[in-house]
mmCIF file of N, CA, C and O in Angstrom:
data_model
loop_
_atom_site.group_PDB
_atom_site.id
_atom_site.type_symbol
_atom_site.label_atom_id
_atom_site.label_comp_id
_atom_site.label_asym_id
_atom_site.label_seq_id
_atom_site.Cartn_x
_atom_site.Cartn_y
_atom_site.Cartn_z
ATOM 1 N N MET A 28 -5.008 35.351 -76.413
ATOM 2 C CA MET A 28 -5.752 36.482 -76.932
ATOM 3 C C MET A 28 -7.066 36.581 -76.156
ATOM 4 O O MET A 28 -7.803 35.621 -76.047
ATOM 5 N N PRO A 29 -7.344 37.749 -75.614
ATOM 6 C CA PRO A 29 -8.587 37.929 -74.860
ATOM 7 C C PRO A 29 -9.813 37.747 -75.759
ATOM 8 O O PRO A 29 -9.815 38.148 -76.912
ATOM 9 N N GLU A 30 -10.836 37.114 -75.222
ATOM 10 C CA GLU A 30 -12.060 36.922 -75.976
ATOM 11 C C GLU A 30 -13.272 37.037 -75.064
ATOM 12 O O GLU A 30 -13.163 36.999 -73.845
ATOM 13 N N PHE A 31 -14.431 37.185 -75.710
ATOM 14 C CA PHE A 31 -15.702 37.320 -75.009
ATOM 15 C C PHE A 31 -16.754 36.585 -75.826
ATOM 16 O O PHE A 31 -16.781 36.692 -77.043
ATOM 17 N N LYS A 32 -17.603 35.816 -75.169
ATOM 18 C CA LYS A 32 -18.710 35.150 -75.845
ATOM 19 C C LYS A 32 -20.004 35.652 -75.224
ATOM 20 O O LYS A 32 -20.217 35.551 -74.024
ATOM 21 N N CYS A 33 -20.875 36.209 -76.070
ATOM 22 C CA CYS A 33 -22.147 36.754 -75.610
ATOM 23 C C CYS A 33 -23.052 35.610 -75.167
ATOM 24 O O CYS A 33 -23.292 34.666 -75.914
ATOM 25 N N GLU A 34 -23.555 35.683 -73.974
ATOM 26 C CA GLU A 34 -24.443 34.652 -73.434
ATOM 27 C C GLU A 34 -25.810 34.662 -74.113
ATOM 28 O O GLU A 34 -26.475 33.642 -74.201
ATOM 29 N N ASP A 35 -26.227 35.829 -74.626
ATOM 30 C CA ASP A 35 -27.553 35.960 -75.232
ATOM 31 C C ASP A 35 -27.611 35.416 -76.659
ATOM 32 O O ASP A 35 -28.511 34.676 -77.010
ATOM 33 N N CYS A 36 -26.647 35.796 -77.503
ATOM 34 C CA CYS A 36 -26.707 35.405 -78.915
ATOM 35 C C CYS A 36 -25.630 34.402 -79.314
ATOM 36 O O CYS A 36 -25.695 33.834 -80.398
ATOM 37 N N GLY A 37 -24.624 34.209 -78.489
ATOM 38 C CA GLY A 37 -23.569 33.243 -78.771
ATOM 39 C C GLY A 37 -22.432 33.779 -79.615
ATOM 40 O O GLY A 37 -21.520 33.035 -79.965
ATOM 41 N N LYS A 38 -22.439 35.061 -79.958
ATOM 42 C CA LYS A 38 -21.377 35.638 -80.779
ATOM 43 C C LYS A 38 -20.072 35.681 -79.990
ATOM 44 O O LYS A 38 -20.052 36.034 -78.820
ATOM 45 N N ARG A 39 -18.979 35.309 -80.660
ATOM 46 C CA ARG A 39 -17.661 35.306 -80.036
ATOM 47 C C ARG A 39 -16.887 36.523 -80.519
ATOM 48 O O ARG A 39 -16.703 36.711 -81.717
ATOM 49 N N LEU A 40 -16.445 37.353 -79.595
ATOM 50 C CA LEU A 40 -15.632 38.523 -79.909
ATOM 51 C C LEU A 40 -14.233 38.275 -79.367
ATOM 52 O O LEU A 40 -14.077 37.761 -78.263
ATOM 53 N N PHE A 41 -13.229 38.644 -80.133
ATOM 54 C CA PHE A 41 -11.860 38.507 -79.647
ATOM 55 C C PHE A 41 -10.995 39.598 -80.255
ATOM 56 O O PHE A 41 -11.257 40.085 -81.346
ATOM 57 N N HIS A 42 -9.988 40.000 -79.500
ATOM 58 C CA HIS A 42 -9.049 41.022 -79.971
ATOM 59 C C HIS A 42 -7.814 40.954 -79.103
ATOM 60 O O HIS A 42 -7.902 40.661 -77.910
ATOM 61 N N GLU A 43 -6.661 41.211 -79.713
ATOM 62 C CA GLU A 43 -5.408 41.140 -78.950
ATOM 63 C C GLU A 43 -5.254 42.308 -77.972
ATOM 64 O O GLU A 43 -4.538 42.207 -76.987
ATOM 65 N N ASN A 44 -5.968 43.396 -78.223
ATOM 66 C CA ASN A 44 -5.910 44.561 -77.346
ATOM 67 C C ASN A 44 -7.132 44.535 -76.424
ATOM 68 O O ASN A 44 -8.275 44.592 -76.880
ATOM 69 N N GLU A 45 -6.910 44.476 -75.137
ATOM 70 C CA GLU A 45 -7.989 44.378 -74.146
ATOM 71 C C GLU A 45 -8.925 45.588 -74.198
ATOM 72 O O GLU A 45 -10.138 45.452 -74.071
ATOM 73 N N THR A 46 -8.378 46.770 -74.401
ATOM 74 C CA THR A 46 -9.187 47.988 -74.461
ATOM 75 C C THR A 46 -10.132 47.947 -75.666
ATOM 76 O O THR A 46 -11.315 48.283 -75.557
ATOM 77 N N THR A 47 -9.622 47.515 -76.811
ATOM 78 C CA THR A 47 -10.446 47.408 -78.010
ATOM 79 C C THR A 47 -11.551 46.382 -77.812
ATOM 80 O O THR A 47 -12.691 46.582 -78.239
ATOM 81 N N LEU A 48 -11.235 45.268 -77.150
ATOM 82 C CA LEU A 48 -12.239 44.253 -76.869
ATOM 83 C C LEU A 48 -13.346 44.822 -75.984
ATOM 84 O O LEU A 48 -14.524 44.540 -76.203
ATOM 85 N N GLU A 49 -13.005 45.629 -75.010
ATOM 86 C CA GLU A 49 -14.013 46.252 -74.152
ATOM 87 C C GLU A 49 -14.939 47.165 -74.966
ATOM 88 O O GLU A 49 -16.140 47.202 -74.740
ATOM 89 N N VAL A 50 -14.369 47.892 -75.920
ATOM 90 C CA VAL A 50 -15.169 48.760 -76.787
ATOM 91 C C VAL A 50 -16.117 47.910 -77.633
ATOM 92 O O VAL A 50 -17.310 48.214 -77.769
ATOM 93 N N GLU A 51 -15.598 46.812 -78.201
ATOM 94 C CA GLU A 51 -16.428 45.919 -78.999
ATOM 95 C C GLU A 51 -17.556 45.312 -78.160
ATOM 96 O O GLU A 51 -18.682 45.178 -78.641
ATOM 97 N N LYS A 52 -17.267 44.952 -76.934
ATOM 98 C CA LYS A 52 -18.291 44.395 -76.045
ATOM 99 C C LYS A 52 -19.390 45.422 -75.780
ATOM 100 O O LYS A 52 -20.573 45.088 -75.777
ATOM 101 N N THR A 53 -18.995 46.662 -75.547
ATOM 102 C CA THR A 53 -19.965 47.722 -75.291
ATOM 103 C C THR A 53 -20.867 47.938 -76.503
ATOM 104 O O THR A 53 -22.095 48.024 -76.370
ATOM 105 N N ILE A 54 -20.267 47.989 -77.685
ATOM 106 C CA ILE A 54 -21.046 48.179 -78.907
ATOM 107 C C ILE A 54 -21.971 46.989 -79.129
ATOM 108 O O ILE A 54 -23.155 47.152 -79.445
ATOM 109 N N HIS A 55 -21.455 45.773 -78.927
ATOM 110 C CA HIS A 55 -22.280 44.581 -79.115
ATOM 111 C C HIS A 55 -23.458 44.574 -78.142
ATOM 112 O O HIS A 55 -24.573 44.208 -78.525
ATOM 113 N N SER A 56 -23.229 44.990 -76.924
ATOM 114 C CA SER A 56 -24.319 44.978 -75.933
ATOM 115 C C SER A 56 -25.455 45.917 -76.333
ATOM 116 O O SER A 56 -26.613 45.666 -76.016
ATOM 117 N N LYS A 57 -25.142 46.964 -77.084
ATOM 118 C CA LYS A 57 -26.165 47.911 -77.513
ATOM 119 C C LYS A 57 -26.948 47.416 -78.723
ATOM 120 O O LYS A 57 -28.095 47.800 -78.932
ATOM 121 N N PHE A 58 -26.331 46.542 -79.547
ATOM 122 C CA PHE A 58 -26.971 46.087 -80.778
ATOM 123 C C PHE A 58 -27.351 44.613 -80.777
ATOM 124 O O PHE A 58 -27.912 44.122 -81.754
ATOM 125 N N CYS A 59 -27.068 43.889 -79.720
ATOM 126 C CA CYS A 59 -27.343 42.454 -79.668
ATOM 127 C C CYS A 59 -28.847 42.201 -79.736
ATOM 128 O O CYS A 59 -29.617 42.813 -79.005
ATOM 129 N N ARG A 60 -29.264 41.276 -80.607
ATOM 130 C CA ARG A 60 -30.689 40.956 -80.744
ATOM 131 C C ARG A 60 -31.126 39.847 -79.797
ATOM 132 O O ARG A 60 -32.293 39.496 -79.755
ATOM 133 N N LYS A 61 -30.181 39.245 -79.118
ATOM 134 C CA LYS A 61 -30.459 38.241 -78.097
ATOM 135 C C LYS A 61 -31.165 37.004 -78.647
ATOM 136 O O LYS A 61 -31.981 36.401 -77.983
ATOM 137 N N ILE A 62 -30.844 36.635 -79.888
ATOM 138 C CA ILE A 62 -31.387 35.425 -80.494
ATOM 139 C C ILE A 62 -30.193 34.593 -80.974
ATOM 140 O O ILE A 62 -29.451 35.023 -81.852
ATOM 141 N N LYS A 63 -30.008 33.417 -80.396
ATOM 142 C CA LYS A 63 -28.840 32.596 -80.728
ATOM 143 C C LYS A 63 -28.815 32.216 -82.192
ATOM 144 O O LYS A 63 -29.799 31.758 -82.752
ATOM 145 N N GLY A 64 -27.641 32.434 -82.808
ATOM 146 C CA GLY A 64 -27.398 31.992 -84.173
ATOM 147 C C GLY A 64 -28.093 32.770 -85.271
ATOM 148 O O GLY A 64 -27.946 32.434 -86.433
ATOM 149 N N GLU A 65 -28.854 33.806 -84.955
ATOM 150 C CA GLU A 65 -29.556 34.557 -85.997
ATOM 151 C C GLU A 65 -28.592 35.484 -86.717
ATOM 152 O O GLU A 65 -27.803 36.180 -86.109
ATOM 153 N N ILE A 66 -28.658 35.459 -88.038
ATOM 154 C CA ILE A 66 -27.849 36.357 -88.852
ATOM 155 C C ILE A 66 -28.738 37.534 -89.235
ATOM 156 O O ILE A 66 -29.870 37.354 -89.658
ATOM 157 N N HIS A 67 -28.237 38.726 -89.048
ATOM 158 C CA HIS A 67 -29.033 39.905 -89.360
ATOM 159 C C HIS A 67 -28.133 41.043 -89.805
ATOM 160 O O HIS A 67 -26.935 40.997 -89.620
ATOM 161 N N SER A 68 -28.721 42.032 -90.382
ATOM 162 C CA SER A 68 -27.988 43.190 -90.849
ATOM 163 C C SER A 68 -28.760 44.441 -90.449
ATOM 164 O O SER A 68 -29.975 44.483 -90.561
ATOM 165 N N PHE A 69 -28.045 45.463 -90.010
ATOM 166 C CA PHE A 69 -28.696 46.704 -89.647
ATOM 167 C C PHE A 69 -28.893 47.597 -90.862
ATOM 168 O O PHE A 69 -29.510 48.625 -90.785
ATOM 169 N N THR A 70 -28.361 47.175 -92.012
ATOM 170 C CA THR A 70 -28.562 47.924 -93.245
ATOM 171 C C THR A 70 -29.445 47.127 -94.194
ATOM 172 O O THR A 70 -29.273 47.176 -95.396
ATOM 173 N N HIS A 71 -30.374 46.388 -93.634
ATOM 174 C CA HIS A 71 -31.266 45.552 -94.436
ATOM 175 C C HIS A 71 -32.117 46.408 -95.371
ATOM 176 O O HIS A 71 -32.590 47.463 -94.993
ATOM 177 N N ARG A 72 -32.287 45.896 -96.569
ATOM 178 C CA ARG A 72 -33.124 46.583 -97.549
ATOM 179 C C ARG A 72 -34.264 45.656 -97.924
ATOM 180 O O ARG A 72 -34.060 44.489 -98.213
ATOM 181 N N ASP A 73 -35.451 46.164 -97.939
ATOM 182 C CA ASP A 73 -36.637 45.386 -98.251
ATOM 183 C C ASP A 73 -36.560 44.873 -99.686
ATOM 184 O O ASP A 73 -36.443 45.660 -100.624
ATOM 185 N N PRO A 74 -36.605 43.547 -99.905
ATOM 186 C CA PRO A 74 -36.508 43.017 -101.263
ATOM 187 C C PRO A 74 -37.631 43.492 -102.184
ATOM 188 O O PRO A 74 -37.472 43.538 -103.393
ATOM 189 N N ALA A 75 -38.758 43.859 -101.617
ATOM 190 C CA ALA A 75 -39.872 44.350 -102.426
ATOM 191 C C ALA A 75 -39.631 45.777 -102.913
ATOM 192 O O ALA A 75 -40.318 46.266 -103.797
ATOM 193 N N HIS A 76 -38.637 46.447 -102.334
ATOM 194 C CA HIS A 76 -38.363 47.840 -102.703
ATOM 195 C C HIS A 76 -36.908 47.961 -103.151
ATOM 196 O O HIS A 76 -36.047 48.356 -102.392
ATOM 197 N N MET A 77 -36.628 47.585 -104.383
ATOM 198 C CA MET A 77 -35.258 47.614 -104.872
ATOM 199 C C MET A 77 -34.997 48.773 -105.830
ATOM 200 O O MET A 77 -33.972 48.825 -106.489
ATOM 201 N N GLU A 78 -35.908 49.706 -105.907
ATOM 202 C CA GLU A 78 -35.695 50.882 -106.747
ATOM 203 C C GLU A 78 -34.701 51.821 -106.067
ATOM 204 O O GLU A 78 -34.536 51.817 -104.859
ATOM 205 N N THR A 79 -34.039 52.650 -106.860
ATOM 206 C CA THR A 79 -33.098 53.624 -106.322
ATOM 207 C C THR A 79 -33.846 54.669 -105.510
ATOM 208 O O THR A 79 -34.889 55.158 -105.937
ATOM 209 N N PHE A 80 -33.311 55.012 -104.354
ATOM 210 C CA PHE A 80 -33.968 56.003 -103.504
ATOM 211 C C PHE A 80 -33.831 57.409 -104.066
ATOM 212 O O PHE A 80 -34.710 58.227 -103.916
ATOM 213 N N ASP A 81 -32.712 57.708 -104.667
ATOM 214 C CA ASP A 81 -32.456 59.046 -105.202
ATOM 215 C C ASP A 81 -32.339 58.943 -106.722
ATOM 216 O O ASP A 81 -31.281 58.638 -107.258
ATOM 217 N N ILE A 82 -33.428 59.175 -107.413
ATOM 218 C CA ILE A 82 -33.476 59.020 -108.865
ATOM 219 C C ILE A 82 -32.465 59.928 -109.559
ATOM 220 O O ILE A 82 -31.863 59.557 -110.563
ATOM 221 N N GLU A 83 -32.234 61.140 -109.030
ATOM 222 C CA GLU A 83 -31.302 62.078 -109.650
ATOM 223 C C GLU A 83 -29.877 61.550 -109.644
ATOM 224 O O GLU A 83 -29.072 61.915 -110.483
ATOM 225 N N ARG A 84 -29.537 60.685 -108.683
ATOM 226 C CA ARG A 84 -28.182 60.142 -108.590
ATOM 227 C C ARG A 84 -28.114 58.680 -109.041
ATOM 228 O O ARG A 84 -27.167 57.979 -108.734
ATOM 229 N N GLU A 85 -29.112 58.240 -109.774
ATOM 230 C CA GLU A 85 -29.137 56.857 -110.254
ATOM 231 C C GLU A 85 -28.014 56.609 -111.259
ATOM 232 O O GLU A 85 -27.443 55.529 -111.314
ATOM 233 N N ASN A 86 -27.678 57.610 -112.063
ATOM 234 C CA ASN A 86 -26.612 57.496 -113.063
ATOM 235 C C ASN A 86 -25.493 58.481 -112.741
ATOM 236 O O ASN A 86 -25.721 59.522 -112.121
ATOM 237 N N ASP A 87 -24.262 58.157 -113.193
ATOM 238 C CA ASP A 87 -23.153 59.087 -112.975
ATOM 239 C C ASP A 87 -23.193 60.191 -114.031
ATOM 240 O O ASP A 87 -24.126 60.278 -114.832
ATOM 241 N N SER A 88 -22.169 61.032 -114.058
ATOM 242 C CA SER A 88 -22.176 62.196 -114.956
ATOM 243 C C SER A 88 -22.142 61.806 -116.433
ATOM 244 O O SER A 88 -22.545 62.585 -117.291
ATOM 245 N N THR A 89 -21.696 60.586 -116.751
ATOM 246 C CA THR A 89 -21.666 60.147 -118.152
ATOM 247 C C THR A 89 -22.919 59.373 -118.529
ATOM 248 O O THR A 89 -23.038 58.909 -119.664
ATOM 249 N N GLY A 90 -23.841 59.201 -117.599
ATOM 250 C CA GLY A 90 -25.090 58.501 -117.868
ATOM 251 C C GLY A 90 -25.055 57.002 -117.562
ATOM 252 O O GLY A 90 -26.021 56.300 -117.786
ATOM 253 N N GLU A 91 -23.916 56.518 -117.045
ATOM 254 C CA GLU A 91 -23.792 55.112 -116.695
ATOM 255 C C GLU A 91 -24.464 54.849 -115.349
ATOM 256 O O GLU A 91 -24.348 55.665 -114.430
ATOM 257 N N PRO A 92 -25.156 53.707 -115.193
ATOM 258 C CA PRO A 92 -25.773 53.389 -113.905
ATOM 259 C C PRO A 92 -24.732 53.260 -112.795
ATOM 260 O O PRO A 92 -23.678 52.658 -113.009
ATOM 261 N N VAL A 93 -25.006 53.842 -111.649
ATOM 262 C CA VAL A 93 -24.094 53.793 -110.522
ATOM 263 C C VAL A 93 -24.193 52.433 -109.819
ATOM 264 O O VAL A 93 -23.194 51.853 -109.441
ATOM 265 N N LEU A 94 -25.390 51.919 -109.685
ATOM 266 C CA LEU A 94 -25.608 50.657 -108.998
ATOM 267 C C LEU A 94 -25.791 49.511 -109.985
ATOM 268 O O LEU A 94 -26.375 49.690 -111.046
ATOM 269 N N LYS A 95 -25.269 48.344 -109.605
ATOM 270 C CA LYS A 95 -25.492 47.164 -110.417
ATOM 271 C C LYS A 95 -26.916 46.684 -110.183
ATOM 272 O O LYS A 95 -27.417 46.708 -109.080
ATOM 273 N N LYS A 96 -27.565 46.252 -111.223
ATOM 274 C CA LYS A 96 -28.941 45.754 -111.091
ATOM 275 C C LYS A 96 -28.945 44.257 -111.150
ATOM 276 O O LYS A 96 -28.133 43.640 -111.719
#
């Protein structure tokens, strides 16, 4: 199975389809933080700001909370 290991961050990418692996490599090269072993998320939410962003959609049509608190 073809694989790729990023020299900057150490992430290992693998896929049985070579074309798909090339796409994954391209995407990784655009988002790589270049820090070995660091875990990160691009959808990070500030822990100090845990309130709902859209107050009008905080509850569903029956008044039940949409998000777990």
